[in-house]
């Protein structure tokens, strides 16, 4: 059993776009390699202002309750029952609400059979279209502003530097008349022709 995958409890996405498939992620890391456990998974749906109704169950076999999700729910969990996710096919705006994933695990020790339960809530919002996240739009705009600003600053700095350097060179050339005997590396760059 030392080759088993690491189990990480990732929270589910909470936004779905209508017409797409939405995986309601429910991961519960409760593995005990050395003991067998039987797992029962119950999925509930609660509309805004309503109460929990069972929509899906795993109890040795998969069972879908008659609900308005009928035919649209698919088991999407893993064999080792660490991941007990389901997928809602063809999400509608009406599917917004609270989904609860309740897991009950019974460990089969020799003497006793302790029960462990865990529960996850997913507050799902279904939107009409995939819209860009407002904060990501803002940060994108900020990035472009910063880019333009940096480019301008770089240009200004370059022009400034160039002027400074050419002024310094002019000044150096004026002073250089005394040192003309010394060969200058910059001679070929001189703007002012040097005549003897
Ligand atoms: C589980 O969901 C993934 C996408 O999240 C999909 O590729 C995969 O086919 C699904 N598996 C089952 C058994 O539904
Ligand atoms: C999804 O549902 C809409 C109505 O809610 C239906 O018109 C459409 O055909 C469905 N698409 C699929 C792939 O089932
Ligand atoms: C959404 O739900 C309301 C009431 O629950 C129902 O009247 C309506 O027809 C539903 N709409 C769709 C598209 O399923
Ligand atoms: C799910 O489990 C939690 C904790 O065990 C419990 O409080 C809650 O009532 C359960 N939900 C449903 C709908 O049975």
PDB file of C-alpha atoms and ligand atoms in Angstrom:
ATOM      1  CA  UNK A   1       0.000   0.000   0.000  1.00  0.00           C
ATOM      2  CA  UNK A   2       2.944   2.451   0.059  1.00  0.00           C
ATOM      3  CA  UNK A   3       2.386   3.322  -3.591  1.00  0.00           C
ATOM      4  CA  UNK A   4      -1.043   4.839  -3.040  1.00  0.00           C
ATOM      5  CA  UNK A   5      -1.743   8.286  -4.402  1.00  0.00           C
ATOM      6  CA  UNK A   6      -1.662  11.165  -1.964  1.00  0.00           C
ATOM      7  CA  UNK A   7      -5.156  12.305  -1.074  1.00  0.00           C
ATOM      8  CA  UNK A   8      -5.726  16.048  -1.013  1.00  0.00           C
ATOM      9  CA  UNK A   9      -9.027  17.567   0.014  1.00  0.00           C
ATOM     10  CA  UNK A  10      -9.591  20.152  -2.706  1.00  0.00           C
ATOM     11  CA  UNK A  11     -12.699  22.319  -2.393  1.00  0.00           C
ATOM     12  CA  UNK A  12     -15.132  22.218  -5.273  1.00  0.00           C
ATOM     13  CA  UNK A  13     -15.628  24.948  -7.835  1.00  0.00           C
ATOM     14  CA  UNK A  14     -18.644  27.022  -6.860  1.00  0.00           C
ATOM     15  CA  UNK A  15     -19.558  28.519 -10.205  1.00  0.00           C
ATOM     16  CA  UNK A  16     -20.942  26.729 -13.240  1.00  0.00           C
ATOM     17  CA  UNK A  17     -21.961  27.929 -16.678  1.00  0.00           C
ATOM     18  CA  UNK A  18     -25.402  26.780 -17.815  1.00  0.00           C
ATOM     19  CA  UNK A  19     -25.429  24.056 -20.412  1.00  0.00           C
ATOM     20  CA  UNK A  20     -22.060  22.636 -19.319  1.00  0.00           C
ATOM     21  CA  UNK A  21     -21.219  19.694 -17.098  1.00  0.00           C
ATOM     22  CA  UNK A  22     -20.418  20.547 -13.521  1.00  0.00           C
ATOM     23  CA  UNK A  23     -18.343  18.259 -11.359  1.00  0.00           C
ATOM     24  CA  UNK A  24     -19.357  18.617  -7.743  1.00  0.00           C
ATOM     25  CA  UNK A  25     -16.060  17.774  -6.147  1.00  0.00           C
ATOM     26  CA  UNK A  26     -16.190  15.969  -2.843  1.00  0.00           C
ATOM     27  CA  UNK A  27     -12.986  14.461  -1.568  1.00  0.00           C
ATOM     28  CA  UNK A  28     -12.666  13.009   1.876  1.00  0.00           C
ATOM     29  CA  UNK A  29      -9.325  11.603   2.882  1.00  0.00           C
ATOM     30  CA  UNK A  30     -10.092   8.995   5.471  1.00  0.00           C
ATOM     31  CA  UNK A  31      -8.100   6.091   4.218  1.00  0.00           C
ATOM     32  CA  UNK A  32      -6.819   3.422   6.528  1.00  0.00           C
ATOM     33  CA  UNK A  33      -4.855   1.112   4.306  1.00  0.00           C
ATOM     34  CA  UNK A  34      -4.751  -1.697   6.802  1.00  0.00           C
ATOM     35  CA  UNK A  35      -8.465  -1.960   7.478  1.00  0.00           C
ATOM     36  CA  UNK A  36     -11.350  -2.383   5.148  1.00  0.00           C
ATOM     37  CA  UNK A  37     -14.099   0.146   5.334  1.00  0.00           C
ATOM     38  CA  UNK A  38     -17.534   0.317   3.849  1.00  0.00           C
ATOM     39  CA  UNK A  39     -18.519   3.723   2.620  1.00  0.00           C
ATOM     40  CA  UNK A  40     -21.930   5.274   2.180  1.00  0.00           C
ATOM     41  CA  UNK A  41     -22.197   8.523   0.256  1.00  0.00           C
ATOM     42  CA  UNK A  42     -25.286  10.691   0.220  1.00  0.00           C
ATOM     43  CA  UNK A  43     -25.736  13.752  -1.929  1.00  0.00           C
ATOM     44  CA  UNK A  44     -28.406  16.310  -1.112  1.00  0.00           C
ATOM     45  CA  UNK A  45     -29.624  19.373  -2.909  1.00  0.00           C
ATOM     46  CA  UNK A  46     -31.168  22.395  -1.245  1.00  0.00           C
ATOM     47  CA  UNK A  47     -32.654  25.132  -3.422  1.00  0.00           C
ATOM     48  CA  UNK A  48     -32.407  28.704  -2.194  1.00  0.00           C
ATOM     49  CA  UNK A  49     -34.804  28.906   0.728  1.00  0.00           C
ATOM     50  CA  UNK A  50     -35.795  25.255   0.471  1.00  0.00           C
ATOM     51  CA  UNK A  51     -34.776  22.142   2.351  1.00  0.00           C
ATOM     52  CA  UNK A  52     -32.386  19.280   1.686  1.00  0.00           C
ATOM     53  CA  UNK A  53     -33.636  16.576  -0.618  1.00  0.00           C
ATOM     54  CA  UNK A  54     -31.657  13.454  -1.462  1.00  0.00           C
ATOM     55  CA  UNK A  55     -30.561  13.339  -5.082  1.00  0.00           C
ATOM     56  CA  UNK A  56     -27.895  10.646  -5.215  1.00  0.00           C
ATOM     57  CA  UNK A  57     -26.573   7.845  -3.084  1.00  0.00           C
ATOM     58  CA  UNK A  58     -23.784   5.329  -3.091  1.00  0.00           C
ATOM     59  CA  UNK A  59     -24.470   2.353  -0.865  1.00  0.00           C
ATOM     60  CA  UNK A  60     -22.693  -0.627  -2.417  1.00  0.00           C
ATOM     61  CA  UNK A  61     -24.277   0.436  -5.700  1.00  0.00           C
ATOM     62  CA  UNK A  62     -25.129   3.803  -7.200  1.00  0.00           C
ATOM     63  CA  UNK A  63     -28.642   5.043  -6.834  1.00  0.00           C
ATOM     64  CA  UNK A  64     -30.194   8.164  -8.263  1.00  0.00           C
ATOM     65  CA  UNK A  65     -33.272   9.510  -6.507  1.00  0.00           C
ATOM     66  CA  UNK A  66     -36.158  10.730  -8.608  1.00  0.00           C
ATOM     67  CA  UNK A  67     -35.684  14.485  -8.648  1.00  0.00           C
ATOM     68  CA  UNK A  68     -35.434  17.245 -11.161  1.00  0.00           C
ATOM     69  CA  UNK A  69     -31.873  16.056 -11.749  1.00  0.00           C
ATOM     70  CA  UNK A  70     -33.138  12.702 -13.020  1.00  0.00           C
ATOM     71  CA  UNK A  71     -30.896  11.409 -15.756  1.00  0.00           C
ATOM     72  CA  UNK A  72     -28.457  14.271 -15.288  1.00  0.00           C
ATOM     73  CA  UNK A  73     -26.339  12.910 -12.453  1.00  0.00           C
ATOM     74  CA  UNK A  74     -23.261  10.786 -13.008  1.00  0.00           C
ATOM     75  CA  UNK A  75     -20.995   9.167 -10.490  1.00  0.00           C
ATOM     76  CA  UNK A  76     -17.551  10.713 -10.832  1.00  0.00           C
ATOM     77  CA  UNK A  77     -15.725   9.335  -7.839  1.00  0.00           C
ATOM     78  CA  UNK A  78     -12.683   7.116  -7.494  1.00  0.00           C
ATOM     79  CA  UNK A  79     -12.568   3.386  -6.792  1.00  0.00           C
ATOM     80  CA  UNK A  80     -10.939   3.799  -3.390  1.00  0.00           C
ATOM     81  CA  UNK A  81     -13.841   6.063  -2.329  1.00  0.00           C
ATOM     82  CA  UNK A  82     -11.557   8.938  -1.358  1.00  0.00           C
ATOM     83  CA  UNK A  83     -13.123  10.966  -4.145  1.00  0.00           C
ATOM     84  CA  UNK A  84     -16.917  10.662  -4.116  1.00  0.00           C
ATOM     85  CA  UNK A  85     -17.727  13.410  -6.616  1.00  0.00           C
ATOM     86  CA  UNK A  86     -20.733  13.459  -8.896  1.00  0.00           C
ATOM     87  CA  UNK A  87     -21.202  15.359 -12.131  1.00  0.00           C
ATOM     88  CA  UNK A  88     -24.338  17.292 -13.028  1.00  0.00           C
ATOM     89  CA  UNK A  89     -24.849  17.175 -16.790  1.00  0.00           C
ATOM     90  CA  UNK A  90     -26.258  20.114 -18.711  1.00  0.00           C
ATOM     91  CA  UNK A  91     -26.500  22.503 -15.779  1.00  0.00           C
ATOM     92  CA  UNK A  92     -29.460  24.920 -15.793  1.00  0.00           C
ATOM     93  CA  UNK A  93     -29.855  28.217 -13.985  1.00  0.00           C
ATOM     94  CA  UNK A  94     -32.266  26.381 -11.685  1.00  0.00           C
ATOM     95  CA  UNK A  95     -29.464  24.178 -10.399  1.00  0.00           C
ATOM     96  CA  UNK A  96     -28.034  26.975  -8.260  1.00  0.00           C
ATOM     97  CA  UNK A  97     -28.233  26.133  -4.597  1.00  0.00           C
ATOM     98  CA  UNK A  98     -26.498  24.196  -1.878  1.00  0.00           C
ATOM     99  CA  UNK A  99     -25.226  20.693  -2.437  1.00  0.00           C
ATOM    100  CA  UNK A 100     -24.262  18.573   0.517  1.00  0.00           C
ATOM    101  CA  UNK A 101     -22.068  15.534   0.309  1.00  0.00           C
ATOM    102  CA  UNK A 102     -22.304  13.328   3.372  1.00  0.00           C
ATOM    103  CA  UNK A 103     -19.907  10.446   3.767  1.00  0.00           C
ATOM    104  CA  UNK A 104     -20.228   7.725   6.353  1.00  0.00           C
ATOM    105  CA  UNK A 105     -17.439   5.237   6.706  1.00  0.00           C
ATOM    106  CA  UNK A 106     -17.557   2.129   8.797  1.00  0.00           C
ATOM    107  CA  UNK A 107     -14.179   0.634   9.576  1.00  0.00           C
ATOM    108  CA  UNK A 108     -14.128  -3.092  10.086  1.00  0.00           C
ATOM    109  CA  UNK A 109     -11.759  -3.690  12.964  1.00  0.00           C
ATOM    110  CA  UNK A 110     -11.739  -7.060  14.611  1.00  0.00           C
ATOM    111  CA  UNK A 111     -13.562  -6.052  17.763  1.00  0.00           C
ATOM    112  CA  UNK A 112     -15.424  -2.887  16.962  1.00  0.00           C
ATOM    113  CA  UNK A 113     -16.730  -1.068  13.912  1.00  0.00           C
ATOM    114  CA  UNK A 114     -16.328   2.674  14.426  1.00  0.00           C
ATOM    115  CA  UNK A 115     -18.298   5.043  12.232  1.00  0.00           C
ATOM    116  CA  UNK A 116     -16.782   8.182  10.801  1.00  0.00           C
ATOM    117  CA  UNK A 117     -18.810  10.813   9.055  1.00  0.00           C
ATOM    118  CA  UNK A 118     -17.814  13.881   7.127  1.00  0.00           C
ATOM    119  CA  UNK A 119     -19.833  16.480   5.352  1.00  0.00           C
ATOM    120  CA  UNK A 120     -19.070  18.988   2.625  1.00  0.00           C
ATOM    121  CA  UNK A 121     -21.185  21.914   1.478  1.00  0.00           C
ATOM    122  CA  UNK A 122     -20.975  23.303  -2.042  1.00  0.00           C
ATOM    123  CA  UNK A 123     -22.761  26.579  -2.626  1.00  0.00           C
ATOM    124  CA  UNK A 124     -23.209  26.473  -6.383  1.00  0.00           C
ATOM    125  CA  UNK A 125     -24.024  29.477  -8.542  1.00  0.00           C
ATOM    126  CA  UNK A 126     -24.989  28.858 -12.149  1.00  0.00           C
ATOM    127  CA  UNK A 127     -24.317  31.740 -14.514  1.00  0.00           C
ATOM    128  CA  UNK A 128     -25.588  32.267 -18.044  1.00  0.00           C
ATOM    129  CA  UNK A 129     -22.239  32.816 -19.675  1.00  0.00           C
ATOM    130  CA  UNK A 130     -18.644  32.347 -18.785  1.00  0.00           C
ATOM    131  CA  UNK A 131     -17.784  35.862 -17.730  1.00  0.00           C
ATOM    132  CA  UNK A 132     -14.362  36.998 -16.843  1.00  0.00           C
ATOM    133  CA  UNK A 133     -13.793  37.455 -13.190  1.00  0.00           C
ATOM    134  CA  UNK A 134     -14.059  41.150 -12.329  1.00  0.00           C
ATOM    135  CA  UNK A 135     -10.819  41.179 -10.333  1.00  0.00           C
ATOM    136  CA  UNK A 136      -8.967  39.443 -13.156  1.00  0.00           C
ATOM    137  CA  UNK A 137     -10.215  42.084 -15.616  1.00  0.00           C
ATOM    138  CA  UNK A 138      -8.997  44.816 -13.267  1.00  0.00           C
ATOM    139  CA  UNK A 139      -5.608  43.196 -12.831  1.00  0.00           C
ATOM    140  CA  UNK A 140      -5.320  42.736 -16.594  1.00  0.00           C
ATOM    141  CA  UNK A 141      -6.012  46.449 -17.162  1.00  0.00           C
ATOM    142  CA  UNK A 142      -3.512  47.335 -14.443  1.00  0.00           C
ATOM    143  CA  UNK A 143      -0.942  45.154 -16.150  1.00  0.00           C
ATOM    144  CA  UNK A 144      -1.369  46.965 -19.472  1.00  0.00           C
ATOM    145  CA  UNK A 145      -1.196  50.391 -17.813  1.00  0.00           C
ATOM    146  CA  UNK A 146       1.957  49.319 -16.042  1.00  0.00           C
ATOM    147  CA  UNK A 147       3.426  47.997 -19.290  1.00  0.00           C
ATOM    148  CA  UNK A 148       2.708  51.245 -21.166  1.00  0.00           C
ATOM    149  CA  UNK A 149       4.046  53.288 -18.275  1.00  0.00           C
ATOM    150  CA  UNK A 150       7.238  51.241 -18.079  1.00  0.00           C
ATOM    151  CA  UNK A 151       7.793  51.497 -21.824  1.00  0.00           C
ATOM    152  CA  UNK A 152       7.312  55.292 -21.756  1.00  0.00           C
ATOM    153  CA  UNK A 153       9.583  55.610 -18.763  1.00  0.00           C
ATOM    154  CA  UNK A 154      12.211  53.513 -20.505  1.00  0.00           C
ATOM    155  CA  UNK A 155      11.983  55.709 -23.634  1.00  0.00           C
ATOM    156  CA  UNK A 156      12.255  58.924 -21.615  1.00  0.00           C
ATOM    157  CA  UNK A 157      15.176  57.519 -19.705  1.00  0.00           C
ATOM    158  CA  UNK A 158      16.895  56.479 -22.942  1.00  0.00           C
ATOM    159  CA  UNK A 159      16.429  59.901 -24.545  1.00  0.00           C
ATOM    160  CA  UNK A 160      17.617  61.613 -21.365  1.00  0.00           C
ATOM    161  CA  UNK A 161      20.647  59.353 -21.115  1.00  0.00           C
ATOM    162  CA  UNK A 162      21.466  59.799 -24.785  1.00  0.00           C
ATOM    163  CA  UNK A 163      21.350  63.592 -24.427  1.00  0.00           C
ATOM    164  CA  UNK A 164      23.461  63.478 -21.302  1.00  0.00           C
ATOM    165  CA  UNK A 165      26.034  61.247 -22.947  1.00  0.00           C
ATOM    166  CA  UNK A 166      26.228  63.325 -26.117  1.00  0.00           C
ATOM    167  CA  UNK A 167      26.548  66.525 -24.071  1.00  0.00           C
ATOM    168  CA  UNK A 168      29.309  64.939 -22.021  1.00  0.00           C
ATOM    169  CA  UNK A 169      30.987  63.847 -25.234  1.00  0.00           C
ATOM    170  CA  UNK A 170      30.751  67.365 -26.665  1.00  0.00           C
ATOM    171  CA  UNK A 171      32.221  68.758 -23.485  1.00  0.00           C
ATOM    172  CA  UNK A 172      34.926  66.123 -23.534  1.00  0.00           C
ATOM    173  CA  UNK A 173      35.752  66.977 -27.121  1.00  0.00           C
ATOM    174  CA  UNK A 174      36.035  70.665 -26.285  1.00  0.00           C
ATOM    175  CA  UNK A 175      38.445  69.823 -23.511  1.00  0.00           C
ATOM    176  CA  UNK A 176      40.186  67.301 -25.663  1.00  0.00           C
ATOM    177  CA  UNK A 177      41.987  69.845 -27.805  1.00  0.00           C
ATOM    178  CA  UNK A 178      44.817  69.774 -25.276  1.00  0.00           C
ATOM    179  CA  UNK A 179      45.093  66.001 -25.484  1.00  0.00           C
ATOM    180  CA  UNK A 180      44.812  65.456 -29.191  1.00  0.00           C
ATOM    181  CA  UNK A 181      48.108  63.709 -29.220  1.00  0.00           C
ATOM    182  CA  UNK A 182      46.585  60.862 -27.247  1.00  0.00           C
ATOM    183  CA  UNK A 183      44.676  58.514 -29.550  1.00  0.00           C
ATOM    184  CA  UNK A 184      41.071  58.357 -28.468  1.00  0.00           C
ATOM    185  CA  UNK A 185      38.938  55.263 -28.822  1.00  0.00           C
ATOM    186  CA  UNK A 186      35.976  57.513 -29.425  1.00  0.00           C
ATOM    187  CA  UNK A 187      37.557  59.390 -32.281  1.00  0.00           C
ATOM    188  CA  UNK A 188      35.508  57.621 -34.908  1.00  0.00           C
ATOM    189  CA  UNK A 189      32.351  58.525 -32.992  1.00  0.00           C
ATOM    190  CA  UNK A 190      33.157  62.206 -32.845  1.00  0.00           C
ATOM    191  CA  UNK A 191      30.486  64.470 -34.210  1.00  0.00           C
ATOM    192  CA  UNK A 192      32.868  67.377 -34.529  1.00  0.00           C
ATOM    193  CA  UNK A 193      35.616  66.670 -37.051  1.00  0.00           C
ATOM    194  CA  UNK A 194      38.968  67.081 -35.440  1.00  0.00           C
ATOM    195  CA  UNK A 195      41.507  68.854 -37.587  1.00  0.00           C
ATOM    196  CA  UNK A 196      45.068  69.522 -36.863  1.00  0.00           C
TER     197      UNK A 196
HETATM  198  C1  LIG B   1     -15.111  12.423 -14.234  1.00  0.00           C
HETATM  199  O1  LIG B   1     -14.935  13.749 -14.604  1.00  0.00           O
HETATM  200  C2  LIG B   1     -13.924  13.998 -15.537  1.00  0.00           C
HETATM  201  C3  LIG B   1     -13.869  15.474 -15.773  1.00  0.00           C
HETATM  202  O2  LIG B   1     -13.855  16.168 -14.587  1.00  0.00           O
HETATM  203  C4  LIG B   1     -14.199  13.230 -16.809  1.00  0.00           C
HETATM  204  O3  LIG B   1     -13.134  13.434 -17.709  1.00  0.00           O
HETATM  205  C5  LIG B   1     -14.352  11.773 -16.479  1.00  0.00           C
HETATM  206  O4  LIG B   1     -14.690  11.063 -17.655  1.00  0.00           O
HETATM  207  C6  LIG B   1     -15.412  11.557 -15.446  1.00  0.00           C
HETATM  208  N1  LIG B   1     -15.489  10.165 -15.084  1.00  0.00           N
HETATM  209  C7  LIG B   1     -16.629   9.531 -14.946  1.00  0.00           C
HETATM  210  C8  LIG B   1     -16.556   8.120 -14.543  1.00  0.00           C
HETATM  211  O5  LIG B   1     -17.693  10.096 -15.111  1.00  0.00           O
HETATM  212  C1  LIG B   2     -29.472  20.887 -22.180  1.00  0.00           C
HETATM  213  O1  LIG B   2     -30.715  21.356 -21.702  1.00  0.00           O
HETATM  214  C2  LIG B   2     -31.414  22.180 -22.591  1.00  0.00           C
HETATM  215  C3  LIG B   2     -32.686  22.629 -21.906  1.00  0.00           C
HETATM  216  O2  LIG B   2     -32.482  22.874 -20.552  1.00  0.00           O
HETATM  217  C4  LIG B   2     -31.703  21.411 -23.867  1.00  0.00           C
HETATM  218  O3  LIG B   2     -32.332  22.263 -24.787  1.00  0.00           O
HETATM  219  C5  LIG B   2     -30.420  20.877 -24.452  1.00  0.00           C
HETATM  220  O4  LIG B   2     -30.684  20.091 -25.567  1.00  0.00           O
HETATM  221  C6  LIG B   2     -29.638  20.074 -23.440  1.00  0.00           C
HETATM  222  N1  LIG B   2     -28.382  19.694 -23.989  1.00  0.00           N
HETATM  223  C7  LIG B   2     -27.873  18.480 -23.818  1.00  0.00           C
HETATM  224  C8  LIG B   2     -26.534  18.236 -24.410  1.00  0.00           C
HETATM  225  O5  LIG B   2     -28.458  17.602 -23.202  1.00  0.00           O
HETATM  226  C1  LIG B   3     -37.014  26.394 -12.622  1.00  0.00           C
HETATM  227  O1  LIG B   3     -37.735  26.114 -11.443  1.00  0.00           O
HETATM  228  C2  LIG B   3     -39.012  26.677 -11.406  1.00  0.00           C
HETATM  229  C3  LIG B   3     -39.633  26.364 -10.065  1.00  0.00           C
HETATM  230  O2  LIG B   3     -38.830  25.579  -9.294  1.00  0.00           O
HETATM  231  C4  LIG B   3     -39.867  26.127 -12.543  1.00  0.00           C
HETATM  232  O3  LIG B   3     -41.131  26.732 -12.531  1.00  0.00           O
HETATM  233  C5  LIG B   3     -39.156  26.412 -13.851  1.00  0.00           C
HETATM  234  O4  LIG B   3     -39.867  25.825 -14.914  1.00  0.00           O
HETATM  235  C6  LIG B   3     -37.752  25.871 -13.834  1.00  0.00           C
HETATM  236  N1  LIG B   3     -37.066  26.232 -15.040  1.00  0.00           N
HETATM  237  C7  LIG B   3     -36.365  25.380 -15.770  1.00  0.00           C
HETATM  238  C8  LIG B   3     -35.710  25.930 -16.963  1.00  0.00           C
HETATM  239  O5  LIG B   3     -36.233  24.217 -15.447  1.00  0.00           O
HETATM  240  C1  LIG B   4     -24.843  15.574   6.762  1.00  0.00           C
HETATM  241  O1  LIG B   4     -23.965  15.310   7.825  1.00  0.00           O
HETATM  242  C2  LIG B   4     -23.919  16.337   8.793  1.00  0.00           C
HETATM  243  C3  LIG B   4     -22.853  15.974   9.791  1.00  0.00           C
HETATM  244  O2  LIG B   4     -22.863  14.615  10.104  1.00  0.00           O
HETATM  245  C4  LIG B   4     -25.293  16.456   9.433  1.00  0.00           C
HETATM  246  O3  LIG B   4     -25.274  17.484  10.388  1.00  0.00           O
HETATM  247  C5  LIG B   4     -26.308  16.800   8.349  1.00  0.00           C
HETATM  248  O4  LIG B   4     -27.602  16.834   8.895  1.00  0.00           O
HETATM  249  C6  LIG B   4     -26.256  15.798   7.230  1.00  0.00           C
HETATM  250  N1  LIG B   4     -27.086  16.278   6.154  1.00  0.00           N
HETATM  251  C7  LIG B   4     -28.168  15.666   5.782  1.00  0.00           C
HETATM  252  C8  LIG B   4     -28.936  16.350   4.703  1.00  0.00           C
HETATM  253  O5  LIG B   4     -28.515  14.604   6.244  1.00  0.00           O
END
